[in-house]
Amino acid sequence: MRRLVNRGLQMLLLATSIILIVAGCSSEGKVDGKLNITTTTGMIADIAKEVGGPYVHVIALMGSGIDPHLYQVSQGDIRKLDNADIIFYNGLHLEGKMVNMFEKLEKKKTTVAVSSALDPSQLMKDEGQGEDAYDPHIWFDVKMWMSAVEVVKNTLIEKDNLNKLYYEQQAAAYLEKLTDLDHYIHQQVKLIPEQQRILVTAHDAFGYFGRAYGITVTGLQGMNTMAEFGSRDISTLRDFLVENQIKAVFVESSVSPKAMESVIDGARILKHDVSLGGELFSDAMGEEGTPEGTYIGMVKHNIDTLVNALR
Ligand SMILES: [Zn+2]
C-alpha cells in the first residue's frame, strides 16, 4: 500500500516536472513573460510598441539623430541582439554595415526585415548601385510603411499565438491612424503652390515621399550617406535652386548641415535668396518623449515644416 502511494507520488512529481519543462520552453527567453524585441531604427521600434503593447519589451539600437547607413554595432548592441526573441530591421541595405550580421543572426533566431512583404515592383531603384539595389527609405510612403506593420504583427502572432487577438486589434488601430496620416499629408501638400512642390534636402531619403504625395525631390548626397559628394554636386544643386526659383531647402537631423549651408551661400552669391526651411527627420526620429519621437509625429513635423516654408 505504502509503495503504491509512493509510486503515485512519484508519477505526480514526474508529471508536474514535465508540465514545468514544457511551460519553461514556451516562455524561453522571455523576461516577465514579455517578448524581447530589438530593432535597428526607432521607426520600427515604434511599430513593435504599438502592436505589442504590454506583451513586448522593445529596444531600438539607433536613437535620435543616428544615421543608419553608417551605423556600426557596439559590444552593448551585440548583447541586445543576443538577448532578443525577435530582431526587426529595415532591410534593403539601409543598415549597410550590419547586413552580414543579420544573415548570421537569421540562422539563430527570428530575424525579420520589415520591408520583406513589399514586392520589388513597388520599390524604387537606387540608380547606379546595381540591379538589386533599391531605395530603403520606405517609411516615407505611409501606405508602404503599413506593410511593415503587417510584417511585425504576423511575426508577433507566430511567436506568441496566445495574444493573437490583441496583436490583431492593436495593428488594426495603428493602421487606421496611419491611414489618417496618409490623408493628412495629401491634404497638406495641396497648400503648396504646384510649382513650389520641390523638396531639396541633404540626402535622397524622400524618394518614396515624393512619389506618393506628388513632390519633386532632389538630394545633395544620393541615397546613401556613405557616398562622397564634392564641390561639383554643390554647384549643380545651387544652379538647380536658381533655375527653379526655389525658396527654401532643408537639413536633416541625422546628416551634417554643412554642405547644405554652402549651397545656400552659393545661391546668395548668384543673387538668389534661399532660406533654410527647417530640419526634417529623415532616417531617425526625434528625441524620445517629444512629439517627433514617434513615427506619426516625425512625419507630421516633416510635412508641416515643408508646407510652412514652401507655401
Ligand atoms: Zn538615408
Short mmCIF file of C-alpha atoms and ligand atoms in Angstrom, two decimals:
data_model
loop_
_atom_site.label_atom_id
_atom_site.label_comp_id
_atom_site.label_asym_id
_atom_site.label_seq_id
_atom_site.Cartn_x
_atom_site.Cartn_y
_atom_site.Cartn_z
CA MET A 1 0.00 0.00 0.00
CA ARG A 2 2.70 2.40 1.05
CA ARG A 3 4.70 1.52 -2.05
CA LEU A 4 1.67 2.29 -4.19
CA VAL A 5 1.26 5.71 -2.58
CA ASN A 6 4.96 6.40 -3.14
CA ARG A 7 4.65 5.33 -6.73
CA GLY A 8 1.60 7.55 -7.19
CA LEU A 9 3.51 10.44 -5.69
CA GLN A 10 6.47 9.78 -7.99
CA MET A 11 4.20 9.79 -11.05
CA LEU A 12 2.64 13.04 -9.89
CA LEU A 13 6.05 14.64 -9.42
CA LEU A 14 7.16 13.44 -12.86
CA ALA A 15 4.02 14.80 -14.50
CA THR A 16 4.45 18.13 -12.72
CA SER A 17 8.07 18.45 -13.80
CA ILE A 18 7.14 17.67 -17.42
CA ILE A 19 4.50 20.41 -17.31
CA LEU A 20 7.06 22.79 -15.84
CA ILE A 21 9.61 21.95 -18.53
CA VAL A 22 7.06 22.43 -21.31
CA ALA A 23 5.88 25.71 -19.81
CA GLY A 24 9.50 26.74 -19.41
CA CYS A 25 10.19 26.08 -23.10
CA SER A 26 7.25 28.13 -24.32
CA SER A 27 8.42 31.21 -22.45
CA GLU A 28 12.07 30.73 -23.33
CA GLY A 29 13.98 33.99 -23.44
CA LYS A 30 11.08 35.99 -22.05
CA VAL A 31 11.58 38.37 -19.17
CA ASP A 32 8.41 38.89 -17.11
CA GLY A 33 6.60 36.88 -19.76
CA LYS A 34 7.28 39.60 -22.33
CA LEU A 35 8.81 39.10 -25.75
CA ASN A 36 12.17 40.83 -26.04
CA ILE A 37 12.30 42.75 -29.31
CA THR A 38 15.38 44.51 -30.61
CA THR A 39 15.05 46.77 -33.65
CA THR A 40 17.52 48.86 -35.61
CA THR A 41 15.65 52.14 -36.21
CA GLY A 42 13.23 53.95 -33.92
CA MET A 43 10.51 53.86 -36.58
CA ILE A 44 10.47 50.06 -36.42
CA ALA A 45 10.57 50.11 -32.61
CA ASP A 46 7.52 52.36 -32.70
CA ILE A 47 5.54 49.75 -34.67
CA ALA A 48 6.59 46.99 -32.28
CA LYS A 49 5.49 49.07 -29.27
CA GLU A 50 2.16 49.97 -30.87
CA VAL A 51 1.32 46.41 -31.88
CA GLY A 52 2.89 44.56 -28.95
CA GLY A 53 1.73 46.81 -26.13
CA PRO A 54 2.22 45.24 -22.69
CA TYR A 55 3.38 41.90 -24.13
CA VAL A 56 6.66 43.15 -25.55
CA HIS A 57 9.80 44.84 -24.34
CA VAL A 58 11.29 46.88 -27.19
CA ILE A 59 14.81 48.25 -27.59
CA ALA A 60 15.93 50.32 -30.61
CA LEU A 61 19.67 50.28 -31.30
CA MET A 62 19.63 53.57 -33.19
CA GLY A 63 18.43 56.58 -31.25
CA SER A 64 17.58 60.11 -32.29
CA GLY A 65 19.98 61.70 -34.78
CA ILE A 66 21.67 58.42 -35.68
CA ASP A 67 22.44 57.67 -39.33
CA PRO A 68 21.60 54.01 -40.08
CA HIS A 69 23.67 53.92 -43.30
CA LEU A 70 26.87 54.41 -41.31
CA TYR A 71 25.88 52.67 -38.09
CA GLN A 72 28.23 50.06 -36.67
CA VAL A 73 27.22 47.84 -33.78
CA SER A 74 28.83 48.21 -30.38
CA GLN A 75 29.54 45.47 -27.85
CA GLY A 76 26.42 46.55 -25.98
CA ASP A 77 24.34 46.19 -29.15
CA ILE A 78 25.53 42.62 -29.63
CA ARG A 79 24.22 41.80 -26.16
CA LYS A 80 20.87 43.40 -27.01
CA LEU A 81 20.70 41.37 -30.21
CA ASP A 82 21.68 38.17 -28.39
CA ASN A 83 19.01 38.68 -25.74
CA ALA A 84 16.25 39.32 -28.26
CA ASP A 85 13.46 36.87 -29.04
CA ILE A 86 12.80 38.79 -32.25
CA ILE A 87 15.03 41.14 -34.23
CA PHE A 88 13.40 43.54 -36.68
CA TYR A 89 15.45 45.53 -39.17
CA ASN A 90 14.54 47.65 -42.18
CA GLY A 91 16.44 45.75 -44.87
CA LEU A 92 17.08 46.91 -48.48
CA HIS A 93 20.59 47.70 -47.23
CA LEU A 94 19.50 50.61 -45.05
CA GLU A 95 21.69 49.18 -42.30
CA GLY A 96 24.63 48.98 -44.71
CA LYS A 97 27.24 47.84 -42.19
CA MET A 98 25.05 45.25 -40.50
CA VAL A 99 23.98 43.13 -43.48
CA ASN A 100 26.39 40.22 -42.82
CA MET A 101 25.43 40.15 -39.18
CA PHE A 102 21.73 39.82 -39.98
CA GLU A 103 22.49 36.90 -42.29
CA LYS A 104 24.22 35.13 -39.40
CA LEU A 105 21.51 36.01 -36.88
CA GLU A 106 18.80 34.70 -39.22
CA LYS A 107 20.18 31.19 -38.71
CA LYS A 108 19.96 31.50 -34.92
CA LYS A 109 16.77 33.40 -34.19
CA THR A 110 13.71 35.15 -35.58
CA THR A 111 15.32 37.97 -37.58
CA VAL A 112 12.93 39.76 -39.90
CA ALA A 113 13.27 42.62 -42.38
CA VAL A 114 10.14 44.78 -42.14
CA SER A 115 10.48 45.56 -45.85
CA SER A 116 10.15 41.86 -46.71
CA ALA A 117 6.45 41.95 -47.65
CA LEU A 118 6.94 44.61 -50.33
CA ASP A 119 7.01 43.45 -53.92
CA PRO A 120 10.09 44.66 -55.87
CA SER A 121 7.68 46.30 -58.35
CA GLN A 122 6.64 48.72 -55.56
CA LEU A 123 10.23 49.67 -54.82
CA MET A 124 12.31 52.46 -56.37
CA LYS A 125 15.71 51.59 -57.74
CA ASP A 126 18.83 53.08 -56.22
CA GLU A 127 20.27 54.05 -59.61
CA GLY A 128 23.89 53.24 -60.24
CA GLN A 129 24.14 50.84 -57.31
CA GLY A 130 23.50 47.61 -59.23
CA GLU A 131 20.49 45.56 -60.35
CA ASP A 132 19.12 44.67 -56.93
CA ALA A 133 19.75 47.95 -55.19
CA TYR A 134 16.55 49.59 -54.01
CA ASP A 135 15.79 52.76 -52.13
CA PRO A 136 15.46 51.66 -48.48
CA HIS A 137 13.55 54.76 -47.21
CA ILE A 138 10.16 53.05 -47.36
CA TRP A 139 8.76 54.72 -44.21
CA PHE A 140 8.10 57.99 -46.07
CA ASP A 141 5.31 56.47 -48.13
CA VAL A 142 2.88 55.86 -45.29
CA LYS A 143 0.96 53.27 -47.34
CA MET A 144 4.16 51.28 -47.87
CA TRP A 145 5.06 51.54 -44.20
CA MET A 146 1.69 49.97 -43.41
CA SER A 147 3.03 46.75 -44.89
CA ALA A 148 5.81 46.88 -42.27
CA VAL A 149 3.08 46.93 -39.62
CA GLU A 150 1.64 43.74 -41.12
CA VAL A 151 5.07 42.08 -41.00
CA VAL A 152 5.53 42.97 -37.34
CA LYS A 153 2.01 41.81 -36.46
CA ASN A 154 2.43 38.46 -38.24
CA THR A 155 5.80 37.83 -36.59
CA LEU A 156 4.42 38.59 -33.13
CA ILE A 157 1.50 36.22 -33.72
CA GLU A 158 3.87 33.48 -34.91
CA LYS A 159 5.97 33.84 -31.77
CA ASP A 160 3.15 34.36 -29.30
CA ASN A 161 -0.10 32.91 -30.61
CA LEU A 162 -1.82 33.25 -27.22
CA ASN A 163 -2.08 37.01 -27.70
CA LYS A 164 -3.07 36.85 -31.36
CA LEU A 165 -6.32 38.75 -30.88
CA TYR A 166 -4.59 41.57 -29.03
CA TYR A 167 -1.92 41.96 -31.72
CA GLU A 168 -4.57 41.98 -34.44
CA GLN A 169 -6.64 44.65 -32.69
CA GLN A 170 -3.61 46.83 -31.96
CA ALA A 171 -2.33 46.55 -35.53
CA ALA A 172 -5.78 47.43 -36.92
CA ALA A 173 -5.99 50.51 -34.68
CA TYR A 174 -2.49 51.66 -35.66
CA LEU A 175 -3.18 51.08 -39.36
CA GLU A 176 -6.24 53.30 -39.04
CA LYS A 177 -4.08 56.08 -37.58
CA LEU A 178 -1.63 55.64 -40.45
CA THR A 179 -4.46 55.89 -42.99
CA ASP A 180 -5.42 59.22 -41.37
CA LEU A 181 -1.78 60.34 -41.53
CA ASP A 182 -1.64 59.48 -45.24
CA HIS A 183 -4.76 61.59 -45.87
CA TYR A 184 -3.32 64.44 -43.81
CA ILE A 185 -0.17 64.58 -45.97
CA HIS A 186 -2.21 64.62 -49.19
CA GLN A 187 -4.31 67.50 -47.81
CA GLN A 188 -1.29 69.50 -46.63
CA VAL A 189 0.60 69.15 -49.93
CA LYS A 190 -2.34 70.87 -51.67
CA LEU A 191 -1.49 74.03 -49.67
CA ILE A 192 1.85 74.37 -51.51
CA PRO A 193 1.59 76.03 -54.96
CA GLU A 194 2.23 73.38 -57.60
CA GLN A 195 5.46 74.90 -58.97
CA GLN A 196 6.84 75.13 -55.42
CA ARG A 197 6.38 71.44 -54.67
CA ILE A 198 10.11 70.77 -54.76
CA LEU A 199 11.94 69.31 -51.79
CA VAL A 200 15.69 69.93 -51.69
CA THR A 201 17.42 68.19 -48.86
CA ALA A 202 20.71 66.67 -47.69
CA HIS A 203 20.39 63.12 -48.99
CA ASP A 204 17.85 61.24 -51.09
CA ALA A 205 15.70 59.96 -48.25
CA PHE A 206 12.44 61.30 -49.64
CA GLY A 207 12.06 59.48 -52.96
CA TYR A 208 9.03 57.44 -51.86
CA PHE A 209 7.60 60.52 -50.15
CA GLY A 210 7.86 62.46 -53.41
CA ARG A 211 6.34 59.67 -55.47
CA ALA A 212 3.44 59.11 -53.07
CA TYR A 213 2.50 62.75 -52.50
CA GLY A 214 3.47 64.47 -55.75
CA ILE A 215 6.61 66.34 -54.74
CA THR A 216 9.80 66.60 -56.80
CA VAL A 217 12.73 65.55 -54.64
CA THR A 218 16.41 66.39 -55.01
CA GLY A 219 19.10 65.42 -52.56
CA LEU A 220 22.67 66.62 -52.34
CA GLN A 221 24.16 63.32 -51.45
CA GLY A 222 22.35 60.47 -53.13
CA MET A 223 20.55 57.72 -51.33
CA ASN A 224 23.38 56.55 -49.18
CA THR A 225 25.21 58.93 -46.87
CA MET A 226 28.34 56.80 -47.27
CA ALA A 227 28.75 58.19 -50.80
CA GLU A 228 31.10 61.13 -51.17
CA PHE A 229 29.95 64.41 -52.61
CA GLY A 230 32.11 67.18 -53.96
CA SER A 231 32.05 70.83 -54.90
CA ARG A 232 30.53 69.86 -58.27
CA ASP A 233 27.43 68.43 -56.54
CA ILE A 234 27.14 71.62 -54.52
CA SER A 235 27.31 73.86 -57.61
CA THR A 236 24.86 71.63 -59.55
CA LEU A 237 22.38 71.89 -56.72
CA ARG A 238 22.96 75.66 -56.42
CA ASP A 239 22.18 76.09 -60.14
CA PHE A 240 19.05 73.96 -59.73
CA LEU A 241 17.85 76.26 -56.94
CA VAL A 242 18.43 79.37 -59.02
CA GLU A 243 16.79 77.94 -62.16
CA ASN A 244 13.71 76.74 -60.32
CA GLN A 245 13.48 79.80 -58.06
CA ILE A 246 13.31 77.54 -55.03
CA LYS A 247 12.53 79.44 -51.82
CA ALA A 248 13.74 77.01 -49.20
CA VAL A 249 15.92 73.96 -48.68
CA PHE A 250 16.00 71.60 -45.75
CA VAL A 251 18.54 69.94 -43.50
CA GLU A 252 18.13 66.56 -41.86
CA SER A 253 18.50 65.64 -38.22
CA SER A 254 20.76 62.66 -38.96
CA VAL A 255 23.02 64.29 -41.59
CA SER A 256 25.50 67.17 -41.13
CA PRO A 257 24.04 70.51 -42.36
CA LYS A 258 27.42 71.88 -43.55
CA ALA A 259 27.09 71.04 -47.24
CA MET A 260 23.58 72.43 -47.47
CA GLU A 261 24.78 75.67 -45.89
CA SER A 262 27.39 76.06 -48.64
CA VAL A 263 24.67 75.52 -51.26
CA ILE A 264 22.65 78.37 -49.72
CA ASP A 265 25.74 80.62 -49.64
CA GLY A 266 26.44 79.74 -53.29
CA ALA A 267 22.92 80.70 -54.34
CA ARG A 268 23.17 84.02 -52.47
CA ILE A 269 26.31 84.91 -54.43
CA LEU A 270 24.19 84.42 -57.58
CA LYS A 271 21.63 86.81 -56.03
CA HIS A 272 19.08 84.11 -55.34
CA ASP A 273 17.91 84.14 -51.77
CA VAL A 274 17.22 80.69 -50.41
CA SER A 275 16.23 80.17 -46.83
CA LEU A 276 16.74 77.21 -44.62
CA GLY A 277 13.24 75.79 -44.41
CA GLY A 278 13.98 73.85 -41.27
CA GLU A 279 15.14 70.48 -40.10
CA LEU A 280 13.47 67.32 -41.33
CA PHE A 281 13.62 63.95 -39.65
CA SER A 282 14.80 61.57 -42.33
CA ASP A 283 16.48 58.38 -41.13
CA ALA A 284 15.90 58.80 -37.40
CA MET A 285 13.04 60.10 -35.27
CA GLY A 286 13.25 62.93 -32.74
CA GLU A 287 14.12 62.64 -29.05
CA GLU A 288 12.06 60.20 -27.04
CA GLY A 289 9.24 61.90 -25.18
CA THR A 290 8.83 64.68 -27.79
CA PRO A 291 6.06 64.59 -30.44
CA GLU A 292 8.71 63.90 -33.12
CA GLY A 293 9.92 60.92 -31.10
CA THR A 294 7.17 58.83 -32.70
CA TYR A 295 6.77 57.84 -36.33
CA ILE A 296 3.47 59.72 -36.74
CA GLY A 297 4.88 62.82 -35.02
CA MET A 298 8.01 62.74 -37.15
CA VAL A 299 6.08 62.53 -40.42
CA LYS A 300 3.69 65.30 -39.31
CA HIS A 301 6.63 67.50 -38.35
CA ASN A 302 8.15 66.99 -41.80
CA ILE A 303 5.03 67.82 -43.79
CA ASP A 304 4.20 70.82 -41.58
CA THR A 305 7.76 72.16 -41.90
CA LEU A 306 7.58 71.71 -45.66
CA VAL A 307 4.24 73.48 -46.01
CA ASN A 308 5.33 76.40 -43.78
CA ALA A 309 8.48 77.00 -45.83
CA LEU A 310 7.13 76.45 -49.35
CA ARG A 311 3.54 77.73 -49.38
ZN ZN B 1 19.01 57.53 -45.69
#
